[in-house]
PDB file of C-alpha atoms in Angstrom:
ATOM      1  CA  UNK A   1      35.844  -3.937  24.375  1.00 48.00           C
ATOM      2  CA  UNK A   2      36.724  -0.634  23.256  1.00 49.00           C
ATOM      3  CA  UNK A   3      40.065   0.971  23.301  1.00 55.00           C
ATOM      4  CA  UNK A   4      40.236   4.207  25.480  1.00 53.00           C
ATOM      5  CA  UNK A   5      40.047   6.828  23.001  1.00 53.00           C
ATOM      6  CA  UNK A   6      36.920   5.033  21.067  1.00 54.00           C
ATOM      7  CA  UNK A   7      35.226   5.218  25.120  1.00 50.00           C
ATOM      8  CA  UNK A   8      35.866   9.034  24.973  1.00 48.00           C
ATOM      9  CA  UNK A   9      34.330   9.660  21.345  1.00 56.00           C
ATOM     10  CA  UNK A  10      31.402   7.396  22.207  1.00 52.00           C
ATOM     11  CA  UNK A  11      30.994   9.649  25.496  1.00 48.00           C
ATOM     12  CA  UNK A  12      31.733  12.761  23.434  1.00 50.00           C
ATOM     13  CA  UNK A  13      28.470  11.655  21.029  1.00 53.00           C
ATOM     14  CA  UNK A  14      26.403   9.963  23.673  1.00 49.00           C
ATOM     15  CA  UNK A  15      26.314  13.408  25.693  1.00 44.00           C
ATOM     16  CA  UNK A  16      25.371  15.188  22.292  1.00 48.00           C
ATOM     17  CA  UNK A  17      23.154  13.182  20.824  1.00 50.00           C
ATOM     18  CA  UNK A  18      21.560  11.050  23.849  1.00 54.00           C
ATOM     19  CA  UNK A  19      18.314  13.348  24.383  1.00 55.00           C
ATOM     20  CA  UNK A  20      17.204  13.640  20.585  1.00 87.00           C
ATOM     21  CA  UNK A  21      16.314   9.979  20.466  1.00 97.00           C
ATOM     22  CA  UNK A  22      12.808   9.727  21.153  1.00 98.00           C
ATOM     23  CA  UNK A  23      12.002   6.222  23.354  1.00 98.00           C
ATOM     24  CA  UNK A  24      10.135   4.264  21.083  1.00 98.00           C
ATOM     25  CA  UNK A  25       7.800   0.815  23.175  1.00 98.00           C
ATOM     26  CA  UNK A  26       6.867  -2.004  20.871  1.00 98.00           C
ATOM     27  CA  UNK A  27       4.501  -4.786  21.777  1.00 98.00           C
ATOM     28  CA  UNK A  28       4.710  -7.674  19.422  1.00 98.00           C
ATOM     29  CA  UNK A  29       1.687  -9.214  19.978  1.00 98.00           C
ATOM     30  CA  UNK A  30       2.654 -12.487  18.230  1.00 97.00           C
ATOM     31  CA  UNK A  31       0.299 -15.101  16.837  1.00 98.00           C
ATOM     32  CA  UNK A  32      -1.821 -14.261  19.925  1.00 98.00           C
ATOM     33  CA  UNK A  33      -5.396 -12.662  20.104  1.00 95.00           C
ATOM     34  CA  UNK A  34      -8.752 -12.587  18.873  1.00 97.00           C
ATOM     35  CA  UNK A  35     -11.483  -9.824  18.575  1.00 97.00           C
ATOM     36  CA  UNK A  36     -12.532 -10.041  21.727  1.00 97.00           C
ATOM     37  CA  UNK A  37      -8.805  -9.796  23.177  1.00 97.00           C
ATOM     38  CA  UNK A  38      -7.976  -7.211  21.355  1.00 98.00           C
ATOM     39  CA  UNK A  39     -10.768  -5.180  22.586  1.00 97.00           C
ATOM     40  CA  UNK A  40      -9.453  -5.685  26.164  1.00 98.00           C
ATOM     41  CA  UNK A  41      -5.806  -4.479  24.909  1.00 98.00           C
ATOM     42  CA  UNK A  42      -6.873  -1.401  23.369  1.00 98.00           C
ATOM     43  CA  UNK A  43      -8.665  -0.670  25.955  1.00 98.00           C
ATOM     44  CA  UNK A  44      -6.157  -0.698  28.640  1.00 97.00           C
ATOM     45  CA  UNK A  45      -4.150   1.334  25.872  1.00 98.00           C
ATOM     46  CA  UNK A  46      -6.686   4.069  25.479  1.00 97.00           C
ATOM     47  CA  UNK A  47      -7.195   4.039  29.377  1.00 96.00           C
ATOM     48  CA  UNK A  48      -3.641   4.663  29.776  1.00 96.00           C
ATOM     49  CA  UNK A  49      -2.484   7.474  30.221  1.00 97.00           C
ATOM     50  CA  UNK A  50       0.869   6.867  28.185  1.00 98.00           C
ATOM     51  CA  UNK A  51       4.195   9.120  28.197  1.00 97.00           C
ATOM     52  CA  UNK A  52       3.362  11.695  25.596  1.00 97.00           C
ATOM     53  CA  UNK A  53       7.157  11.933  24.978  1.00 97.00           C
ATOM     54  CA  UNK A  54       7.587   7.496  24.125  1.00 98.00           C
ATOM     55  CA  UNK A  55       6.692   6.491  20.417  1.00 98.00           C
ATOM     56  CA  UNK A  56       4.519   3.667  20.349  1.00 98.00           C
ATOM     57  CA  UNK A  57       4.056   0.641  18.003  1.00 98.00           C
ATOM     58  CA  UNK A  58       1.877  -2.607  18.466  1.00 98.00           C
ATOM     59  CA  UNK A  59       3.000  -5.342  15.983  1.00 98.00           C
ATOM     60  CA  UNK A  60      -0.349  -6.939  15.015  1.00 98.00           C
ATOM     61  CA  UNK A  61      -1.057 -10.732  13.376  1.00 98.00           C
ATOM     62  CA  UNK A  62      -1.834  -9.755   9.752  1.00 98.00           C
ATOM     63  CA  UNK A  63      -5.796 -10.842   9.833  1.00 98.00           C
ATOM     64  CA  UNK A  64      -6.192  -8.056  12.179  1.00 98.00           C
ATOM     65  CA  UNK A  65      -3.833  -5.009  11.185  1.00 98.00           C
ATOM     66  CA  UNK A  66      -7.104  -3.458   9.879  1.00 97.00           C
ATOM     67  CA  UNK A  67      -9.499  -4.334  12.608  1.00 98.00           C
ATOM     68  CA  UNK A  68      -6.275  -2.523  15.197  1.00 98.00           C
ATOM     69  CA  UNK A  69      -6.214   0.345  12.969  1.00 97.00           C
ATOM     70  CA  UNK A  70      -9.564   1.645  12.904  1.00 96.00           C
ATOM     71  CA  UNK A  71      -9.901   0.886  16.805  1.00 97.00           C
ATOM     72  CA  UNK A  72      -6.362   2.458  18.197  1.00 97.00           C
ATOM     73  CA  UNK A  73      -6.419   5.627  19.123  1.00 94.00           C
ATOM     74  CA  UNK A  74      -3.731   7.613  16.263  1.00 93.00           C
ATOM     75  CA  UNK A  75      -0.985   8.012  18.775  1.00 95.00           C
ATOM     76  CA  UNK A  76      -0.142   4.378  18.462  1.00 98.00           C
ATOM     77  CA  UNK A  77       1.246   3.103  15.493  1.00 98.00           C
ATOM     78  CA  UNK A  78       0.573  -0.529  14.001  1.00 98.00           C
ATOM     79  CA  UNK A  79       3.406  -2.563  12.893  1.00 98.00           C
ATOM     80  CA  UNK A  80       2.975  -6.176  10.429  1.00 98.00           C
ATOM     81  CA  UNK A  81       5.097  -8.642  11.900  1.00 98.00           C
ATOM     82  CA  UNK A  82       6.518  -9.637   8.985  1.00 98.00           C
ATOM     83  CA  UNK A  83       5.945  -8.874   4.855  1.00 98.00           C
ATOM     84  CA  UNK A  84       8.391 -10.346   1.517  1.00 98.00           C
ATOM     85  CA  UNK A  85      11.139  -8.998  -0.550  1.00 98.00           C
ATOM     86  CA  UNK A  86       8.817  -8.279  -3.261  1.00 98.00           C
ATOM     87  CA  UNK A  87       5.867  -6.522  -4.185  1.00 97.00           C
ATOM     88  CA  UNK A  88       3.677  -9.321  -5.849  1.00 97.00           C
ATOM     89  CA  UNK A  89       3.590 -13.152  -7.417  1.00 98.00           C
ATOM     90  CA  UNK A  90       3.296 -16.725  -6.160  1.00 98.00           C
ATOM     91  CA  UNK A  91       4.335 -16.380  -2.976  1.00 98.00           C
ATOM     92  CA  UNK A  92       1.423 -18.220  -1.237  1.00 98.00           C
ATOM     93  CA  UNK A  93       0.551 -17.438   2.598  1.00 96.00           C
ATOM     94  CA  UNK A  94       3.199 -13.890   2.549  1.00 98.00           C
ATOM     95  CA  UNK A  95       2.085 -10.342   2.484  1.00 98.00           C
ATOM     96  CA  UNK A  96       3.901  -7.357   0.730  1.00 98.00           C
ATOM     97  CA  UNK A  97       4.802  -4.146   1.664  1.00 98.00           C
ATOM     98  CA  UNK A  98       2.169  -2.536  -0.786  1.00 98.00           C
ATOM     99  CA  UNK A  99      -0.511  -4.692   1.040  1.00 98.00           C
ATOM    100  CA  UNK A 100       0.425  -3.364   4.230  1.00 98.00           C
ATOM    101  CA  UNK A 101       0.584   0.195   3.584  1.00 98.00           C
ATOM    102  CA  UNK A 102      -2.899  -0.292   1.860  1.00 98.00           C
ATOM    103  CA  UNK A 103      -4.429  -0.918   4.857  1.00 97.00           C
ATOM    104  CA  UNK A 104      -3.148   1.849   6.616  1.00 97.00           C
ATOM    105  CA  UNK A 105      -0.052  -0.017   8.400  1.00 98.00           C
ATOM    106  CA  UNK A 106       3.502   1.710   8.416  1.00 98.00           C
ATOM    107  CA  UNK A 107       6.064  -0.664   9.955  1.00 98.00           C
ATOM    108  CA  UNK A 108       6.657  -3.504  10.191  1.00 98.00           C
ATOM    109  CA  UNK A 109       8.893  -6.186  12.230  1.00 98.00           C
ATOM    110  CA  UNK A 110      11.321  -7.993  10.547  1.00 98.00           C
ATOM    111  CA  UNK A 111      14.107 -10.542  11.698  1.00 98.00           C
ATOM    112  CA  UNK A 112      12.556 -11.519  14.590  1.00 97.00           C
ATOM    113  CA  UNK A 113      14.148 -14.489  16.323  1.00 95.00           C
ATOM    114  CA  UNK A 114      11.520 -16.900  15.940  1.00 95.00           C
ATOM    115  CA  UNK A 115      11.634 -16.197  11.783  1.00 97.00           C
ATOM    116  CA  UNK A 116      14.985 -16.603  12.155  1.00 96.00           C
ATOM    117  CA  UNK A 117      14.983 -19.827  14.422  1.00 94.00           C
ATOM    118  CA  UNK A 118      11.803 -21.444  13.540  1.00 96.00           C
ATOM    119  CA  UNK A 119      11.498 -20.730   9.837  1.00 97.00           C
ATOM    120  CA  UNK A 120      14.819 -20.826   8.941  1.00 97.00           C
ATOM    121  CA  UNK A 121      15.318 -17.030   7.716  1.00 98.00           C
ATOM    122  CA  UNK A 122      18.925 -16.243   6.357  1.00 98.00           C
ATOM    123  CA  UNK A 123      20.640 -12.753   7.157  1.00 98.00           C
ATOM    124  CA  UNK A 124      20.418 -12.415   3.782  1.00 98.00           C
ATOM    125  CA  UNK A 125      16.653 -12.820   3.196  1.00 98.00           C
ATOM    126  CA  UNK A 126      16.056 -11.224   5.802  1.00 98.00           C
ATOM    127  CA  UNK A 127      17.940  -8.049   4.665  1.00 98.00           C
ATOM    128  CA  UNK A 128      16.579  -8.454   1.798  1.00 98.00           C
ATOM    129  CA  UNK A 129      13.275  -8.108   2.777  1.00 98.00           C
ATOM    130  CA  UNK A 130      14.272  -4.812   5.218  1.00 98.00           C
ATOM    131  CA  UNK A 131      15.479  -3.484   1.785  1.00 98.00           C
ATOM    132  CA  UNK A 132      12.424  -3.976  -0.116  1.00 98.00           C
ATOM    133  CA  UNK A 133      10.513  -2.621   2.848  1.00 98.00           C
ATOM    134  CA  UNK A 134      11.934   0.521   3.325  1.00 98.00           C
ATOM    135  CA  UNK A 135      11.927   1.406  -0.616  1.00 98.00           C
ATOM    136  CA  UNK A 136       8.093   0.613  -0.700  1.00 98.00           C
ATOM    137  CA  UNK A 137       8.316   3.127   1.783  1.00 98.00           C
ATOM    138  CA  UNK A 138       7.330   1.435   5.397  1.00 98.00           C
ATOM    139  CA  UNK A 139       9.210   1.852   8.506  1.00 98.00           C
ATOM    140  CA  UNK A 140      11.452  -1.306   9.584  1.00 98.00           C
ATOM    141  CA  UNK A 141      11.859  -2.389  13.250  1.00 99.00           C
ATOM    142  CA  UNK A 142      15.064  -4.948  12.481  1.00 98.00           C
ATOM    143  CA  UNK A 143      15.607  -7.731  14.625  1.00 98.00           C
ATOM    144  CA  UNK A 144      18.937  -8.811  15.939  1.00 98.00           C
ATOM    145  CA  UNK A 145      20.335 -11.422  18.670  1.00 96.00           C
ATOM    146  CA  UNK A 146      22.138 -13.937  20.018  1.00 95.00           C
ATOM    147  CA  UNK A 147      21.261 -17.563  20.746  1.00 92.00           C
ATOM    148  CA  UNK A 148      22.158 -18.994  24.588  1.00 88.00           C
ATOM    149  CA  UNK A 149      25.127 -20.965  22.830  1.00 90.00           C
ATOM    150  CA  UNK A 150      26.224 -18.141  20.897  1.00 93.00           C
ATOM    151  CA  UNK A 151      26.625 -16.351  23.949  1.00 90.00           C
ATOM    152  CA  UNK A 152      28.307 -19.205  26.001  1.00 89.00           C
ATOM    153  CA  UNK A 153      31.057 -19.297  23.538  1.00 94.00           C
ATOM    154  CA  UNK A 154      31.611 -15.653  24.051  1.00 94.00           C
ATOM    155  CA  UNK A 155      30.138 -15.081  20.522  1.00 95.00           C
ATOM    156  CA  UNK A 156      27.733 -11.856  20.706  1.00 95.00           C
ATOM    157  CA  UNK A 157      29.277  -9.424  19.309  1.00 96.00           C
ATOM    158  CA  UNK A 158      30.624 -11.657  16.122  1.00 97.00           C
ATOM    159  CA  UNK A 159      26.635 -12.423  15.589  1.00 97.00           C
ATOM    160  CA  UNK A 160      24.998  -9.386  15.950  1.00 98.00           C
ATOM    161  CA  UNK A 161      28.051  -7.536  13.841  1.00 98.00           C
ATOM    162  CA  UNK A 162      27.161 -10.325  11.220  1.00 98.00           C
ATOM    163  CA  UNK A 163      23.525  -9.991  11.123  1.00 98.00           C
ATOM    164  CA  UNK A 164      23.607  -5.852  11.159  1.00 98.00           C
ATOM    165  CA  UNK A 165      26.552  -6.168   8.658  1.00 98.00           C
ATOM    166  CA  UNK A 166      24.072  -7.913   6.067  1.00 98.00           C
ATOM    167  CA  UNK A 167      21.187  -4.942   6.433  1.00 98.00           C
ATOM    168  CA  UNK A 168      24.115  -2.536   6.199  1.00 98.00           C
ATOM    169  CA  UNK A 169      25.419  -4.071   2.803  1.00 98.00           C
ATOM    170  CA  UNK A 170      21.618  -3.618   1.349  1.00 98.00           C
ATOM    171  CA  UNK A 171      20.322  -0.297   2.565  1.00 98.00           C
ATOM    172  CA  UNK A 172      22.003   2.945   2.637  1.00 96.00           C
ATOM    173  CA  UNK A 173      19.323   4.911   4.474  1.00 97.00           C
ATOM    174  CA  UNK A 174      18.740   4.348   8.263  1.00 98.00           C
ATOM    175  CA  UNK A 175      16.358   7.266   8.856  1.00 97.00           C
ATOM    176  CA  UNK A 176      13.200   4.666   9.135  1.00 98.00           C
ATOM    177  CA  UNK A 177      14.524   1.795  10.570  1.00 98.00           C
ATOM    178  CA  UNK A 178      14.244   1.240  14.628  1.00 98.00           C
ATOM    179  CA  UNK A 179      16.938  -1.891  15.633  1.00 98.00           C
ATOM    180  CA  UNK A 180      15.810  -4.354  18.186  1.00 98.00           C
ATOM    181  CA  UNK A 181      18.661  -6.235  19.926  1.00 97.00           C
ATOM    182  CA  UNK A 182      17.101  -9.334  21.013  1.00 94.00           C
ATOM    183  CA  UNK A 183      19.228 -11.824  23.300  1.00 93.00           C
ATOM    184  CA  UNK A 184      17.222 -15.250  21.993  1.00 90.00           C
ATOM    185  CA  UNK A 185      18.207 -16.787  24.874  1.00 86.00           C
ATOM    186  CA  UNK A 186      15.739 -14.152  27.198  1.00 83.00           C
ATOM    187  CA  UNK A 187      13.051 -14.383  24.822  1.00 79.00           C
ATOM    188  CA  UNK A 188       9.769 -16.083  26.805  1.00 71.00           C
ATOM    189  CA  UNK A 189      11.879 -17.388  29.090  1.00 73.00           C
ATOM    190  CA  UNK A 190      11.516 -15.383  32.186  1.00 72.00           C
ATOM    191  CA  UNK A 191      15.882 -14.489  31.751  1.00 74.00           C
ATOM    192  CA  UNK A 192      16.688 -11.079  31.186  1.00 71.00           C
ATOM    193  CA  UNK A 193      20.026  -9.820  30.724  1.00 82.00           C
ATOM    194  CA  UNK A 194      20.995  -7.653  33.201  1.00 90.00           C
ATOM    195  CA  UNK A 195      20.960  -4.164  32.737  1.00 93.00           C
ATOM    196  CA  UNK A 196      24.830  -3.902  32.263  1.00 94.00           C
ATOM    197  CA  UNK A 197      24.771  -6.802  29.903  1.00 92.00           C
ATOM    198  CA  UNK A 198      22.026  -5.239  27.379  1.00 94.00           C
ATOM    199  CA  UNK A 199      23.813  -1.908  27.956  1.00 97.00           C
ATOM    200  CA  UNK A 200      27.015  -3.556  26.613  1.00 96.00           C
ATOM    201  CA  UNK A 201      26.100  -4.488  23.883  1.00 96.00           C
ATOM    202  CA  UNK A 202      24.096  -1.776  23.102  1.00 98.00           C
ATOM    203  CA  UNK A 203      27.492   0.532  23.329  1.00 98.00           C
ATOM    204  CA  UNK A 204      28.971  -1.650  20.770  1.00 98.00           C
ATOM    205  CA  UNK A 205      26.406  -1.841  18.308  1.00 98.00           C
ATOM    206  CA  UNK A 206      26.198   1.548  18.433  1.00 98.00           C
ATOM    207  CA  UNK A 207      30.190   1.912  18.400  1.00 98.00           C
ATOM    208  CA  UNK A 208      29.838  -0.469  14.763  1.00 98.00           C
ATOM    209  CA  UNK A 209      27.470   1.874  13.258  1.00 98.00           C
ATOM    210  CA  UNK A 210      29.933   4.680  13.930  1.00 97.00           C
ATOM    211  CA  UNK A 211      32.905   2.681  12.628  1.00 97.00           C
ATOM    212  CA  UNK A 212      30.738   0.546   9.757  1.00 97.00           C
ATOM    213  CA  UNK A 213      28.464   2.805   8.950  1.00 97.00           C
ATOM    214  CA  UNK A 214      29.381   6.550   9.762  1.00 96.00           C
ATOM    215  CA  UNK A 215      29.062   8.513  13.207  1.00 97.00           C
ATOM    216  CA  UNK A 216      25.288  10.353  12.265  1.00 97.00           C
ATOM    217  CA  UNK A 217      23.865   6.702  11.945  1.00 97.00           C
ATOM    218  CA  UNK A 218      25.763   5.722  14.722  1.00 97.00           C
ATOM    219  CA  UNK A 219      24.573   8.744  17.108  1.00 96.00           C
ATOM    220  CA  UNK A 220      20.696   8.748  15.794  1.00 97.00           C
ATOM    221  CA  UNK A 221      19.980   4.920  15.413  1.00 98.00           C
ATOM    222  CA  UNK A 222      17.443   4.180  18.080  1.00 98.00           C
ATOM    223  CA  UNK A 223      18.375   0.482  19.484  1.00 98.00           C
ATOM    224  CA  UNK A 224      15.611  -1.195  21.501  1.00 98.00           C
ATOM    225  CA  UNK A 225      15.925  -4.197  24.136  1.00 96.00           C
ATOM    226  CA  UNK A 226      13.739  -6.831  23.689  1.00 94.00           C
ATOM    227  CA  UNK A 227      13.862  -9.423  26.080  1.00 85.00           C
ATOM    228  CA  UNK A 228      11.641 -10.564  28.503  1.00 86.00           C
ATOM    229  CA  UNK A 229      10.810  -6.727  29.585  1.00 92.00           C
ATOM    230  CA  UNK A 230       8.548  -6.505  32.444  1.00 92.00           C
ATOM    231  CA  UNK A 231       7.021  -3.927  34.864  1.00 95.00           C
ATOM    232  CA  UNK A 232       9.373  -4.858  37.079  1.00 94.00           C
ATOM    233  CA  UNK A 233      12.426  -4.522  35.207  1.00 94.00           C
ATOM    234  CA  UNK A 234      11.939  -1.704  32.471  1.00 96.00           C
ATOM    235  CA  UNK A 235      12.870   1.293  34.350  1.00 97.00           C
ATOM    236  CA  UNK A 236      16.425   0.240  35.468  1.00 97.00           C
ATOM    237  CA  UNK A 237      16.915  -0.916  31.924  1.00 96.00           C
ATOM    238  CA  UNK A 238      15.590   2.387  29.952  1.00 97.00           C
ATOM    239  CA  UNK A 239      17.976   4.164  32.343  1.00 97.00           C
ATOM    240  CA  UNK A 240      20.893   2.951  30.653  1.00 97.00           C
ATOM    241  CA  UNK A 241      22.117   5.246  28.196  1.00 97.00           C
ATOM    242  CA  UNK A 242      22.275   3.299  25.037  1.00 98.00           C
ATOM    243  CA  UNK A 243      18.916   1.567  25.506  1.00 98.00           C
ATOM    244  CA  UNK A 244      16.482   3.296  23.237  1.00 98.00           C
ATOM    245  CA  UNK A 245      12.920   1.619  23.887  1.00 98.00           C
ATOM    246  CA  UNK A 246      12.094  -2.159  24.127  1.00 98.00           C
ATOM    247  CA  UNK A 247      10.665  -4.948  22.213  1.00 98.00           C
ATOM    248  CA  UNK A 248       7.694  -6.354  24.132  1.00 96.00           C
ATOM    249  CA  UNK A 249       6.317  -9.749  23.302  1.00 94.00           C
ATOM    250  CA  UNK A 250       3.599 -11.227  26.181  1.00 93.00           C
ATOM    251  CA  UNK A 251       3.694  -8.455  28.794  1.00 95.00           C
ATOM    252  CA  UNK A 252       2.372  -6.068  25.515  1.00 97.00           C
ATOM    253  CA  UNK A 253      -0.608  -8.442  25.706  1.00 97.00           C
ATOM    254  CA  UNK A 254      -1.240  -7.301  29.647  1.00 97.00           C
ATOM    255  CA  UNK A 255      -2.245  -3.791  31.244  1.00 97.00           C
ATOM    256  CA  UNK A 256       1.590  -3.905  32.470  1.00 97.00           C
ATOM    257  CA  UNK A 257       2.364  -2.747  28.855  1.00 98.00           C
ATOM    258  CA  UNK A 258       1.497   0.934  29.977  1.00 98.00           C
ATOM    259  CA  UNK A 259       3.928   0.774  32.930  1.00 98.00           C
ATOM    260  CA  UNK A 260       6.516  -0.332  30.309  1.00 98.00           C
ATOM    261  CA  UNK A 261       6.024   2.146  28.047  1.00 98.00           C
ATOM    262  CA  UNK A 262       5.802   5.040  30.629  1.00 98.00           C
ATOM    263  CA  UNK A 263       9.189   3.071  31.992  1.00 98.00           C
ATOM    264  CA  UNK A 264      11.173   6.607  31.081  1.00 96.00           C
ATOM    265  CA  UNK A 265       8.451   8.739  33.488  1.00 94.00           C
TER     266      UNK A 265
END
């Protein structure tokens, strides 16, 4: 993948840079819950205890990013799961980023897979939209990943180049924005790549934001696996030493959650 003297400047920055990425757990609640659930998942959340030293963010269904604010405790953050490119109009059924900050909301999730897949979502819109975020002045978790056929053919790294090469031709800053690499193919299904697989491609994202971007963006870019995370699995994945944090869809729904995000303890 990499020629031997890219491996020893990516092992030269990895050793420098490595512990001043903070571990960052996101639960991405879906289009799941009601007020009643919710109660039950900030409970378990304020019951805890959580890892002090892992940022946390719970992406919330729209309806309730209010109702999850004022019951969280401040130590978790609230994410929207999704907003538009612009800041007002006829754009029936969408939210903006001024609508979500008004509320008291400060990221949000965009690019997920299943905007991508389901509702047809371009690499373009969707950088778009990551764009128009980050100037209204939320924080972006960006969504990345291969499909099981993109994969087959050997593909991965072609797709995920493509889709972070469309952000990086519309923002300039990175500071605020967390990158999820999401292998579609693991998503719900109970398939997680292994360890060494997410950690590979990990490396060479992080190896194109050094090459693409430049080597600060490339050192400090927190990456998170999302992928059918579990209890069970979390630890020997946030070992690995380009895996930044994890994107957590139905296990952020169950008390497990807390073992996941104390998965660096």
């Amino acid at each position: 993948m990499f020629n031997h003297m890219s491996k020893l400047r990516l092992v030269a920055r990895l050793c420098r840079c490595t512990m001043g990425r903070k571990f960052v757990v996101g639960g991405n609640w879906k289009m799941n819950g009601n007020k009643s659930q919710i109660c039950d998942i900030v409970s378990f959340l304020k019951t805890g205890p959580l890892n002090p030293e892992t940022e946390v963010i719970v992406g919330v269904p729209a309806i309730f990013l209010d109702y999850v604010r004022v019951n969280l405790p401040e130590n978790i953050a609230i994410a929207a799961q999704n907003c538009y490119k612009v800041a007002k109009g006829a754009f029936t059924g969408e939210i903006s980023p001024d609508m979500i900050k008004d509320v008291g909301v400060n990221w949000v999730i965009l690019g997920h897979s299943e905007r991508r897949q389901i509702f047809g979502e371009t690499d373009e819109l969707i950088a778009e939209k990551i764009a128009h975020a980050l100037e209204s002045g939320l924080k972006v978790i960006a969504c990345i990943g291969e499909t099981l056929q993109e994969r087959e053919a050997g593909k991965t790294e072609e797709v995920v180049f493509r889709q972070t090469q469309a952000i990086a031709c519309k923002i300039k800053d990175w500071t605020n924005v967390v990158v999820a690499y999401e292998p579609v193919w693991a998503i719900g299904t109970g398939k997680t790549a292994s360890p060494q697989q997410a950690q590979e491609v990990h490396r060479a994202l992080r190896q194109w934001f050094c090459d693409h971007v430049n080597a600060s963006v490339g050192e400090s870019i927190r990456i998170q696996y999302g992928g059918s995370v579990t209890a069970a699995n979390c630890k020997e994945l946030a070992a690995q030493p380009d895996i930044d944090g994890f994107l957590v869809g139905g296990a952020s729904l169950k008390p497990e959650f807390v073992n996941i995000i104390n998965a660096k303890q």
